Coordinates of C-alpha atoms in Angstrom, one line a residue:
X112 CA 17.5 -19.3 -4.5
X113 CA 20.6 -20.3 -2.3
X114 CA 18.6 -20.8 0.7
X115 CA 16.8 -23.7 -0.9
X116 CA 20.1 -25.1 -2.1
X117 CA 21.6 -24.8 1.4
X118 CA 18.6 -26.6 3.0
X119 CA 18.8 -29.5 0.3
X120 CA 22.7 -29.7 1.1
X121 CA 21.9 -29.8 4.8
X122 CA 19.4 -32.5 4.3
X123 CA 22.1 -34.5 2.4
X124 CA 24.5 -34.0 5.3
X125 CA 22.0 -35.3 7.7
X126 CA 21.7 -38.3 5.6
X127 CA 25.4 -38.8 5.1
X128 CA 26.1 -38.0 8.8
X129 CA 23.5 -39.7 10.7
X130 CA 21.7 -41.8 8.2
X131 CA 18.5 -39.7 8.4
X132 CA 16.1 -38.8 5.6
X133 CA 15.0 -35.2 6.2
X134 CA 12.8 -33.2 3.9
X135 CA 14.8 -30.1 3.1
X136 CA 11.6 -28.0 4.0
X137 CA 12.3 -29.1 7.4
X138 CA 15.7 -27.5 7.6
X139 CA 15.3 -23.8 8.8
X140 CA 17.3 -21.3 7.0
X141 CA 17.4 -17.6 7.9
X142 CA 19.5 -14.7 7.3
X143 CA 22.6 -14.4 9.5
X144 CA 22.1 -11.5 12.3
X145 CA 24.3 -8.5 11.4
X146 CA 26.4 -9.0 14.6
X147 CA 27.7 -12.2 13.5
X148 CA 29.8 -13.1 10.5
X149 CA 28.0 -15.1 7.9
X150 CA 25.3 -14.8 5.0
X151 CA 22.9 -17.4 6.2
X152 CA 22.2 -19.4 9.2
X153 CA 21.0 -22.9 9.7
X154 CA 18.9 -23.4 12.9
X155 CA 20.6 -26.5 14.5
X156 CA 18.3 -27.1 17.6
X157 CA 15.7 -29.1 15.7
X158 CA 18.3 -31.2 14.1
X159 CA 19.8 -32.6 17.3
X160 CA 17.1 -35.2 17.6
X161 CA 18.7 -36.8 14.5
X162 CA 22.2 -36.5 15.6
X163 CA 21.8 -37.3 19.2
X164 CA 24.5 -34.7 20.1
X165 CA 24.5 -31.2 21.3
X166 CA 23.7 -28.2 19.2
X167 CA 27.4 -27.2 19.1
X168 CA 28.7 -30.5 18.1
X169 CA 25.9 -31.1 15.5
X170 CA 26.5 -27.7 14.2
X171 CA 30.2 -28.3 13.7
X172 CA 29.9 -31.6 12.0
X173 CA 27.2 -30.2 9.6
X174 CA 29.3 -27.1 8.9
X175 CA 32.5 -29.3 8.1
X176 CA 30.4 -31.6 5.8
X177 CA 28.9 -28.6 4.0
X178 CA 32.3 -26.9 3.7
X179 CA 33.7 -30.1 2.2
X180 CA 31.0 -30.8 -0.1
X181 CA 29.7 -27.5 -1.4
X182 CA 32.1 -25.2 -3.3
X183 CA 30.3 -21.9 -2.5
X184 CA 31.0 -22.1 1.4
X185 CA 33.8 -20.2 2.3
X186 CA 33.8 -20.7 6.2
X187 CA 31.2 -21.2 9.0
X188 CA 30.9 -20.6 12.6
X189 CA 28.7 -21.7 15.5
X190 CA 27.0 -19.4 18.0
X191 CA 25.1 -21.8 20.3
X192 CA 22.6 -23.8 18.3
X193 CA 23.1 -21.7 15.0
X194 CA 25.3 -22.6 12.2
X195 CA 26.3 -19.4 10.4
X196 CA 27.5 -20.0 6.8
X197 CA 29.8 -17.5 4.9
X198 CA 29.5 -17.9 1.0
X199 CA 32.3 -17.3 -1.2
X200 CA 32.9 -14.1 -3.1
X201 CA 32.7 -16.2 -6.3
X202 CA 29.2 -17.1 -5.4
X203 CA 28.2 -13.4 -5.0
X204 CA 30.1 -12.4 -8.1
X205 CA 28.3 -14.9 -10.1
X206 CA 25.0 -13.5 -8.9
X207 CA 26.1 -10.0 -9.7
X208 CA 27.1 -10.9 -13.1
X209 CA 23.6 -12.2 -14.0
X210 CA 21.4 -10.1 -11.7
X211 CA 23.1 -6.8 -12.9
X212 CA 22.2 -7.6 -16.6
X213 CA 18.6 -8.7 -15.8
X214 CA 16.3 -6.0 -16.8
X215 CA 13.3 -7.6 -15.0
X216 CA 15.4 -8.4 -11.9
X217 CA 13.2 -8.7 -8.7
X218 CA 10.1 -9.1 -10.7
X219 CA 8.4 -12.4 -11.5
X220 CA 6.7 -13.4 -15.0
X221 CA 3.0 -13.2 -15.1
X222 CA 1.1 -16.1 -14.1
X223 CA -1.9 -17.8 -15.9
X224 CA -4.1 -17.8 -12.9
X225 CA -7.2 -15.9 -12.1
X226 CA -6.9 -12.3 -11.5
X227 CA -6.8 -10.4 -8.1
X228 CA -9.5 -7.7 -8.0
X229 CA -8.6 -4.8 -5.5
X230 CA -10.8 -2.0 -4.4
X231 CA -9.4 1.0 -3.1
X232 CA -10.4 4.8 -2.7
X233 CA -14.1 4.3 -2.7
X234 CA -14.9 7.9 -1.9
X235 CA -18.2 9.6 -1.4
X236 CA -19.4 12.3 -3.4
X237 CA -20.3 14.6 -0.6
X238 CA -16.7 15.7 0.1
X239 CA -13.1 16.0 -1.1
X240 CA -10.6 13.5 -0.6
X241 CA -8.4 13.9 2.6
X242 CA -5.6 12.5 4.3
X243 CA -7.2 9.3 5.3
X244 CA -8.2 9.0 1.5
X245 CA -4.4 9.5 0.5
X246 CA -3.3 6.6 2.7
X247 CA -6.1 4.3 1.3
X248 CA -5.2 5.2 -2.2
X249 CA -1.5 4.9 -1.8
X250 CA -1.8 1.4 -0.1
X251 CA -4.2 0.2 -2.7
X252 CA -2.2 1.3 -5.7
X253 CA 1.0 0.1 -4.1
X254 CA -0.4 -3.3 -3.1
X255 CA -1.7 -3.7 -6.7
X256 CA 1.7 -3.0 -8.3
X257 CA 3.5 -5.3 -5.6
X258 CA 1.1 -8.1 -6.7
X259 CA 1.7 -7.3 -10.4
X260 CA 5.5 -7.6 -9.7
X261 CA 4.8 -11.1 -8.2
X262 CA 3.3 -12.0 -11.5
X263 CA -0.5 -11.9 -10.5
X264 CA -2.9 -10.3 -13.0
X265 CA -4.6 -7.4 -11.1
X266 CA -7.6 -5.2 -11.7
X267 CA -7.7 -1.9 -9.9
X268 CA -11.3 -0.9 -9.0
X269 CA -12.9 2.0 -7.5
X270 CA -16.4 2.0 -5.9
X271 CA -17.8 5.6 -5.8
X272 CA -20.4 6.1 -3.2
X273 CA -22.5 8.4 -5.2
X274 CA -25.8 7.9 -3.6
X275 CA -27.4 7.7 -0.1
X276 CA -28.3 10.1 2.7
X277 CA -25.0 11.9 2.8
X278 CA -25.3 12.9 -0.9
X279 CA -28.9 13.9 -0.3
X280 CA -27.7 16.2 2.5
X281 CA -25.3 18.0 0.0
X282 CA -28.3 18.3 -2.4
X283 CA -30.5 19.8 0.0
X284 CA -27.9 22.3 1.2
X285 CA -27.5 23.4 -2.4
X286 CA -31.2 24.0 -2.8
X287 CA -31.5 25.9 0.4
X288 CA -28.4 27.9 0.5
X289 CA -26.2 28.0 -2.6
X290 CA -28.5 30.5 -4.7
X291 CA -27.6 28.7 -7.9
X292 CA -23.8 29.2 -7.6
X293 CA -21.5 26.8 -9.6
X294 CA -18.0 25.9 -8.6
X295 CA -16.3 27.2 -11.9
X296 CA -17.6 30.7 -11.5
X297 CA -16.7 30.5 -7.8
X298 CA -13.1 29.6 -8.7
X299 CA -13.3 26.4 -6.5
X300 CA -12.7 22.6 -7.2
X301 CA -16.1 21.0 -7.6
X302 CA -15.4 18.5 -4.8
X303 CA -14.7 21.3 -2.3
X304 CA -17.6 23.2 -3.4
X305 CA -19.8 20.3 -2.7
X306 CA -17.9 19.4 0.4
X307 CA -18.5 22.9 2.0
X308 CA -22.3 22.2 1.4
X309 CA -22.2 19.0 3.4
X310 CA -20.4 20.8 6.3
X311 CA -22.8 23.7 6.2
X312 CA -25.8 21.0 6.4
X313 CA -24.2 19.4 9.4
X314 CA -23.6 22.5 11.2
X315 CA -27.2 23.7 10.6
X316 CA -28.6 20.4 11.6
X317 CA -26.3 20.3 14.8
X318 CA -28.0 23.6 16.0
X319 CA -31.5 22.2 15.4
X320 CA -30.6 19.0 17.3
X321 CA -29.1 21.0 20.2
X322 CA -32.6 22.6 20.5
X323 CA -34.3 19.2 20.6
X324 CA -31.9 17.6 22.9
X325 CA -32.6 20.4 25.5
X326 CA -36.0 19.0 25.8
X327 CA -34.6 15.8 27.3
X328 CA -34.4 13.8 24.1
X329 CA -31.3 11.7 23.3
X330 CA -29.1 12.4 20.3
X331 CA -30.2 9.8 18.1
X332 CA -33.9 10.5 18.6
X333 CA -33.0 14.2 18.1
X334 CA -31.4 13.4 14.8
X335 CA -34.6 11.5 13.7
X336 CA -36.9 14.3 14.7
X337 CA -34.9 17.2 13.0
X338 CA -36.7 18.9 10.2
X339 CA -33.6 18.9 8.0
X340 CA -33.0 15.2 8.6
X341 CA -36.5 14.4 7.4
X342 CA -36.2 16.8 4.4
X343 CA -32.9 14.8 3.3
X344 CA -34.5 11.5 3.8
X345 CA -37.5 12.7 1.6
X346 CA -35.0 13.6 -1.1
X347 CA -33.4 10.3 -0.8
X348 CA -36.8 8.6 -1.4
X349 CA -37.4 11.0 -4.3
X350 CA -34.0 10.1 -5.8
X351 CA -34.7 6.3 -5.4
X352 CA -38.1 6.7 -7.0
X353 CA -36.5 8.5 -10.1
X354 CA -37.8 12.0 -9.5
X355 CA -36.4 14.1 -12.5
X356 CA -35.6 17.2 -10.4
X357 CA -33.7 15.2 -7.9
X358 CA -31.9 13.1 -10.5
X359 CA -30.8 16.1 -12.5
X360 CA -29.4 17.9 -9.4
X361 CA -27.7 14.7 -8.4
X362 CA -26.0 14.3 -11.9
X363 CA -24.9 17.9 -12.0
X364 CA -23.4 17.9 -8.5
X365 CA -21.7 14.7 -8.8
X366 CA -20.1 15.8 -12.1
X367 CA -18.6 18.6 -10.3
X368 CA -17.2 16.2 -7.7
X369 CA -15.8 13.7 -10.4
X370 CA -13.8 16.6 -12.0
X371 CA -12.3 17.4 -8.8
X372 CA -11.5 13.8 -7.8
X373 CA -9.7 13.2 -11.2
X374 CA -7.5 16.3 -10.7
X375 CA -6.5 14.8 -7.1
X376 CA -6.1 11.3 -8.5
X377 CA -3.8 12.6 -11.2
X378 CA -1.6 14.5 -8.9
X379 CA -1.5 11.5 -6.5
X380 CA -0.5 9.3 -9.1
X381 CA -3.0 6.6 -8.8
X382 CA -5.5 5.1 -11.4
X383 CA -8.1 2.4 -11.8
X384 CA -9.0 -0.1 -14.4
X385 CA -12.7 0.2 -13.6
X386 CA -14.8 2.6 -11.7
X387 CA -18.1 1.1 -10.3
X388 CA -20.8 3.6 -9.1
X389 CA -23.1 2.7 -6.1
X390 CA -26.0 4.1 -7.9
X391 CA -25.6 1.4 -10.7
X392 CA -25.1 -1.4 -8.4
X393 CA -27.3 -1.0 -5.2
X394 CA -30.1 -2.5 -7.1
X395 CA -28.2 -5.9 -7.5
X396 CA -27.8 -5.9 -3.8
X397 CA -31.7 -5.5 -3.4
X398 CA -32.0 -8.5 -5.7
X399 CA -29.7 -10.5 -3.4
X400 CA -31.8 -9.4 -0.6
X401 CA -34.9 -10.6 -2.1
X402 CA -33.1 -14.0 -2.8
X403 CA -32.2 -14.3 0.8
X404 CA -35.7 -13.6 1.9
X405 CA -36.9 -16.5 -0.4
X406 CA -34.3 -18.6 1.0
X407 CA -35.3 -18.0 4.6
X408 CA -31.7 -16.3 5.2
X409 CA -33.1 -13.2 6.1
X410 CA -36.3 -11.9 7.7
X411 CA -38.6 -9.1 7.4
X412 CA -39.7 -7.0 10.5
X413 CA -43.3 -5.5 11.1
X414 CA -42.1 -2.0 9.8
X415 CA -41.0 -3.6 6.5
X416 CA -37.1 -3.6 7.3
X417 CA -35.0 -6.7 6.3
X418 CA -32.6 -8.2 8.8
X419 CA -30.2 -11.1 9.3
X420 CA -29.7 -12.7 12.5
X421 CA -26.0 -13.5 13.2
X422 CA -26.3 -14.5 16.8
X423 CA -25.0 -18.1 15.8
X424 CA -21.8 -16.5 14.5
X425 CA -21.4 -14.5 17.8
X426 CA -22.3 -11.3 15.9
X427 CA -25.7 -9.4 16.5
X428 CA -28.5 -8.6 14.0
X429 CA -27.7 -6.7 10.7
X430 CA -29.9 -4.3 8.8
X431 CA -30.1 -5.1 5.0
X432 CA -32.8 -2.7 4.0
X433 CA -34.5 0.3 5.7
X434 CA -38.5 0.3 6.4
X435 CA -39.0 2.6 3.3
X436 CA -37.0 0.2 1.2
X437 CA -33.7 2.2 0.9
X438 CA -30.4 0.4 1.0
X439 CA -27.6 0.6 3.4
X440 CA -23.9 0.0 2.7
X441 CA -24.0 -3.7 2.9
X442 CA -26.7 -4.0 0.4
X443 CA -24.5 -2.4 -2.3
X444 CA -21.4 -4.3 -1.2
X445 CA -23.4 -7.6 -1.8
X446 CA -24.3 -6.5 -5.2
X447 CA -20.9 -5.2 -6.1
X448 CA -19.2 -8.4 -4.9
X449 CA -21.4 -10.4 -7.1
X450 CA -20.7 -8.2 -10.1
X451 CA -17.0 -8.4 -9.7
X452 CA -17.2 -12.0 -9.6
X453 CA -19.3 -12.2 -12.8
X454 CA -17.0 -9.5 -14.5
X455 CA -13.5 -11.1 -13.6
X456 CA -14.0 -14.6 -11.9
X457 CA -11.2 -13.4 -9.7
X458 CA -9.0 -15.6 -7.4
X459 CA -9.1 -13.0 -4.7
X460 CA -11.3 -10.1 -3.9
X461 CA -9.3 -7.5 -1.9
X462 CA -10.9 -4.6 -0.2
X463 CA -8.6 -1.7 1.1
X464 CA -10.8 -0.1 3.7
X465 CA -10.0 1.3 7.3
X466 CA -9.9 -1.1 10.2
X467 CA -13.1 0.4 11.7
X468 CA -15.0 -1.7 9.0
X469 CA -13.7 -5.0 10.2
X470 CA -17.0 -6.0 11.5
X471 CA -18.7 -4.9 8.2
X472 CA -16.6 -7.3 6.2
X473 CA -17.1 -10.1 8.6
X474 CA -20.7 -9.9 7.9
X475 CA -20.3 -9.4 4.3
X476 CA -18.5 -12.9 4.0
X477 CA -20.9 -14.5 6.5
X478 CA -24.0 -13.3 4.4
X479 CA -22.6 -14.3 1.1
X480 CA -21.8 -17.9 2.4
X481 CA -25.3 -18.1 3.8
X482 CA -26.5 -17.2 0.3
X483 CA -24.4 -20.0 -1.1
X484 CA -21.7 -18.0 -2.7
X485 CA -18.6 -20.2 -2.0
X486 CA -16.3 -17.5 -3.4
X487 CA -16.9 -15.4 -0.3
X488 CA -13.9 -17.4 0.9
X489 CA -11.8 -15.3 -1.4
X490 CA -12.8 -11.9 0.1
X491 CA -10.1 -10.3 2.1
X492 CA -10.4 -6.9 4.0
X493 CA -6.9 -5.4 3.7
X494 CA -7.6 -3.1 6.7
X495 CA -5.2 -0.2 7.8
X496 CA -5.1 2.0 10.7
X497 CA -6.2 5.7 11.1
X498 CA -4.0 8.7 10.1
X499 CA -3.6 11.3 12.6
X500 CA -1.8 14.7 12.8
X501 CA 0.0 16.4 15.7
X502 CA -3.1 18.3 16.5
X503 CA -5.5 15.3 16.7
X504 CA -8.0 13.4 14.6
X505 CA -9.9 14.7 11.6
X506 CA -13.7 15.0 11.5
X507 CA -15.5 15.5 8.1
X508 CA -18.8 16.7 9.6
X509 CA -17.0 19.5 11.4
X510 CA -14.9 20.5 8.6
X511 CA -11.6 19.6 10.3
X512 CA -10.0 17.1 7.7
X513 CA -6.8 17.7 6.2
X514 CA -7.6 18.3 2.6
X515 CA -5.6 16.1 0.0
X516 CA -5.0 18.8 -2.4
X517 CA -3.9 21.1 0.2
X518 CA -1.6 18.8 1.8
X519 CA 0.0 17.8 -1.6
X520 CA 0.5 21.6 -2.2
X521 CA 2.0 21.9 1.3
X522 CA 4.4 19.1 0.5
X523 CA 5.5 20.9 -2.8
X524 CA 6.3 24.1 -0.9
X525 CA 8.0 22.2 1.7
X526 CA 10.3 20.5 -0.6
X527 CA 10.9 23.8 -2.4
X528 CA 11.8 25.5 1.1
X529 CA 14.1 22.7 2.1
X530 CA 15.9 22.7 -1.1
X531 CA 16.5 26.3 -0.8
X532 CA 17.8 26.1 2.8
X533 CA 20.2 23.4 1.6
X534 CA 21.6 26.0 -0.7
X535 CA 20.8 24.0 -4.0
X536 CA 18.2 26.3 -5.3
X537 CA 19.2 28.8 -8.0
X538 CA 16.1 29.4 -10.0
X539 CA 12.8 28.3 -8.4
X540 CA 10.8 29.2 -11.4
X541 CA 12.7 26.9 -13.8
X542 CA 10.4 24.1 -14.9
X543 CA 13.1 21.5 -14.0
X544 CA 13.1 22.9 -10.5
X545 CA 9.4 22.7 -10.2
X546 CA 9.2 19.1 -11.5
X547 CA 12.0 18.3 -8.8
X548 CA 9.9 19.9 -6.1
X549 CA 6.9 17.9 -7.2
X550 CA 8.8 14.8 -7.2
X551 CA 10.5 15.3 -3.8
X552 CA 7.2 16.5 -2.1
X553 CA 5.2 13.5 -3.5
X554 CA 8.1 11.1 -2.7
X555 CA 8.1 12.4 0.8
X556 CA 4.3 12.2 1.3
X557 CA 4.1 8.6 -0.3
X558 CA 7.2 7.0 1.5
X559 CA 6.1 8.4 5.0
X560 CA 2.8 6.9 4.7
X561 CA 3.8 3.6 3.2
X562 CA 6.8 2.9 5.3
X563 CA 4.4 2.3 8.2
X564 CA 2.8 -1.3 8.6
X565 CA -0.7 -0.8 7.2
X566 CA -2.2 -2.3 10.2
X567 CA -1.1 0.5 12.5
X568 CA -2.3 3.9 13.2
X569 CA 0.1 6.6 12.2
X570 CA 1.0 10.1 12.9
X571 CA 1.8 12.2 9.8
X572 CA 4.2 15.0 10.2
X573 CA 5.1 16.9 6.8
X574 CA 8.2 18.6 8.1
X575 CA 9.7 15.2 9.3
X576 CA 8.7 13.6 6.1
X577 CA 11.1 15.5 3.8
X578 CA 14.2 15.3 5.9
X579 CA 17.0 14.7 3.2
X580 CA 19.1 12.8 5.9
X581 CA 16.4 10.9 7.6
X582 CA 14.3 7.9 7.1
X583 CA 12.5 9.5 4.1
X584 CA 11.6 9.3 0.6
X585 CA 13.9 12.4 -0.3
X586 CA 16.8 10.7 1.3
X587 CA 16.4 7.6 -1.1
X588 CA 15.7 9.9 -4.0
X589 CA 18.8 11.8 -3.3
X590 CA 20.9 8.6 -3.2
X591 CA 19.5 7.6 -6.5
X592 CA 20.4 11.1 -8.0
X593 CA 23.8 10.6 -6.4
X594 CA 24.3 7.4 -8.2
X595 CA 23.3 8.9 -11.5
X596 CA 25.5 11.8 -11.2
X597 CA 28.3 9.5 -10.6
X598 CA 27.8 7.4 -13.6
X599 CA 27.3 10.4 -15.7
X600 CA 30.7 11.9 -14.5
X601 CA 32.4 8.5 -15.1
X602 CA 31.0 8.3 -18.6
X603 CA 32.3 11.9 -19.2
X604 CA 35.9 10.6 -18.3
X605 CA 35.5 7.6 -20.5
X606 CA 35.0 4.9 -17.7
X607 CA 32.5 2.2 -18.2
X608 CA 30.8 -0.3 -16.0
X609 CA 32.0 -3.8 -16.4
X610 CA 29.7 -6.2 -18.2
X611 CA 32.0 -9.4 -18.6
X612 CA 32.4 -11.8 -15.7
X613 CA 35.2 -10.8 -13.1
X614 CA 38.2 -12.9 -12.8
X615 CA 38.0 -15.8 -10.2
X616 CA 40.6 -14.1 -7.8
X617 CA 38.5 -10.8 -7.7
X618 CA 37.9 -10.0 -3.9
X619 CA 35.1 -8.0 -2.6
X620 CA 35.4 -5.4 0.1
X621 CA 33.1 -5.6 3.0
X622 CA 31.1 -2.6 1.8
X623 CA 30.8 -3.9 -1.6
X624 CA 29.8 -7.6 -0.3
X625 CA 27.0 -5.8 1.8
X626 CA 25.5 -4.0 -1.2
X627 CA 25.7 -7.2 -3.4
X628 CA 24.2 -9.1 -0.5
X629 CA 21.1 -6.7 -0.3
X630 CA 20.7 -6.7 -4.0
X631 CA 20.4 -10.4 -3.9
X632 CA 17.5 -9.9 -1.4
X633 CA 15.4 -7.8 -3.7
X634 CA 13.2 -10.6 -5.3
X635 CA 12.6 -12.2 -1.9
X636 CA 11.5 -8.8 -0.5
X637 CA 9.2 -8.3 -3.4
X638 CA 7.7 -11.9 -2.9
X639 CA 7.4 -11.2 1.0
X640 CA 5.7 -7.9 0.4
X641 CA 3.2 -9.4 -1.9
X642 CA 2.5 -12.3 0.4
X643 CA 1.9 -9.8 3.3
X644 CA 0.2 -7.2 1.1
X645 CA 2.6 -4.7 2.8
X646 CA 4.3 -1.8 0.9
X647 CA 6.1 -1.2 4.2
X648 CA 8.4 -4.1 3.4
X649 CA 9.5 -2.7 0.0
X650 CA 9.9 0.8 1.8
X651 CA 12.1 -0.6 4.6
X652 CA 14.2 -2.4 1.9
X653 CA 14.8 0.8 -0.3
X654 CA 15.9 2.7 2.9
X655 CA 18.2 0.0 3.9
X656 CA 19.8 -0.2 0.4
X657 CA 20.1 3.5 0.1
X658 CA 21.7 3.8 3.5
X659 CA 24.3 1.1 2.7
X660 CA 25.2 2.4 -0.7
X661 CA 25.8 6.0 1.0
X662 CA 28.1 4.3 3.5
X663 CA 29.9 2.5 0.6
X664 CA 30.1 5.9 -1.4
X665 CA 31.6 7.8 1.6
X666 CA 34.2 5.2 2.5
X667 CA 35.0 3.5 -0.8
X668 CA 36.7 5.5 -3.6
X669 CA 35.2 5.0 -7.2
X670 CA 36.7 7.3 -9.7
X671 CA 39.8 7.8 -7.6
X672 CA 40.5 4.2 -7.5
X673 CA 43.8 3.3 -9.2
X674 CA 42.7 -0.1 -10.5
X675 CA 40.5 0.4 -13.7
X676 CA 38.9 -3.0 -13.0
X677 CA 37.7 -2.0 -9.6
X678 CA 36.4 1.2 -11.1
X679 CA 34.4 -0.7 -13.7
X680 CA 33.1 -2.9 -10.9
X681 CA 32.1 -0.2 -8.6
X682 CA 30.2 1.6 -11.4
X683 CA 28.3 -1.6 -12.2
X684 CA 27.5 -2.1 -8.7
X685 CA 26.3 1.5 -8.4
X686 CA 24.3 1.2 -11.5
X687 CA 22.6 -2.2 -10.3
X688 CA 22.0 -0.5 -6.9
X689 CA 20.4 2.5 -8.6
X690 CA 18.1 0.3 -10.9
X691 CA 16.9 -1.6 -7.8
X692 CA 16.3 1.5 -5.8
X693 CA 14.2 2.8 -8.9
X694 CA 12.3 -0.3 -9.2
X695 CA 11.6 -0.7 -5.6
X696 CA 10.5 3.0 -5.2
X697 CA 8.3 2.6 -8.4
X698 CA 6.4 -0.1 -6.5
X699 CA 5.5 2.7 -3.9
X700 CA 4.5 5.1 -6.8
X701 CA 7.6 7.3 -6.2
X702 CA 9.6 8.8 -9.0
X703 CA 13.3 9.1 -8.6
X704 CA 15.2 11.9 -10.0
X705 CA 18.3 11.8 -12.3
X706 CA 19.9 14.8 -10.6
X707 CA 19.5 17.1 -7.6

């Protein structure tokens, strides 16, 4: 990287000018701000202690030394304590000649280190996937792909929460109110069928609780006293004891849900290397609880429940097993964490889970450390903010969530409508058009969600997300299609992109230089996104590159240029930009069309 070379040369300059031996890592190099001329900036302020001179004078002497001793520096300027360095066109052309021919440009070779295990999705089998799950899945999948692009081995895993009180509520609702109906005969996806039963249970239980609350009893106690709650808890105990009828119904209903989940995952474009099921792992957690009791890490109360006291960690007490011996969420998380370590011996364990679970993962790490699991230090909770809609928050119990399937279909229809309004639609039933609507709709959805810093809450607006001229996925997709159309048109006229090195006296126009400069940044952007586990960094880069290319396309002639060499170069530049857009958007799970 040229930044490292500049730092090394600056270190040589400090030794030559002031007799100081400075580690190149101590020289701060950053991109020059767009309002100033230059490519890279040396921060001079910290170096004045070696020169004993003002920042401006130090910068001037340093700039003159670098220009005289480093062939790739064309010029420099000093703004207060910042030395802005302008590299020669020759440097950028040398980069272009090699980078444009590199099929793996921007991605790093796979390392030999231990894998990263990343968990995402983690749905409950009592409801279909909704908008919140969409953000979770898109973040998890994209982070996994970004880590792969950084050379890491990655295992994508899903932990399906297929047991517990919520699942038993749907089972009880089926027994009481479904009258033996099945999803296939009702013409409804299995996950939605079961989700409707969950809502039906909660609504019925709410009415019972309201009657109890009127007697002066608080809401928590009313929940415990509800007859429906007690029936669901009884069913949970039957399930854990292996009751054949309870298990049979559980397997049937979960099977309906899995079929529905698979359809949603396929359309969303996410996948997993392995799926764990809580029903198969929660007993492992119970074994760790037993181990903790033997070691005195946990303690048992008079009612038989098992707890851990975390006051020394400035936290409170945490329940690990209920009085009836049934598990809670952290029980199974202890077991699955141990199982994944045994399965993969990972260097890191990542959990993509909403930020409302920060406390849960703090407790998980502490408990595992107290159990003697040193690898608990490798656990990282990749938290993300809530997704809201213009009309407010979603609530599963009340049935007010935004269904993932319905949202994806809405995005398809919005893409179709928008395309028609732009006058581009001639035959909406043509398979190629349907494929394009799907590509645009999903691109709009994914980009709008992934462009936001994962840690922040976000407001999702389907109409805004699909603007062809805005900060959107379709804008970038359109740019890629424009590039491919240009290259196809050029090929039809017999033009070819240049593949041999350009002459030494070839000069770049400012817009050409800006694109080359952005393309140069791609590997660093991929690395930055990997270090920060943030697809938003990739999204921002793709938008900036697409915006810069469109300005170039509007201002600089390509096929109408009289100089054949410049035509060939601009075609190669366009092809390079298109390939990087495709690779960058691919890390977000977004396909880009060949034509629009």
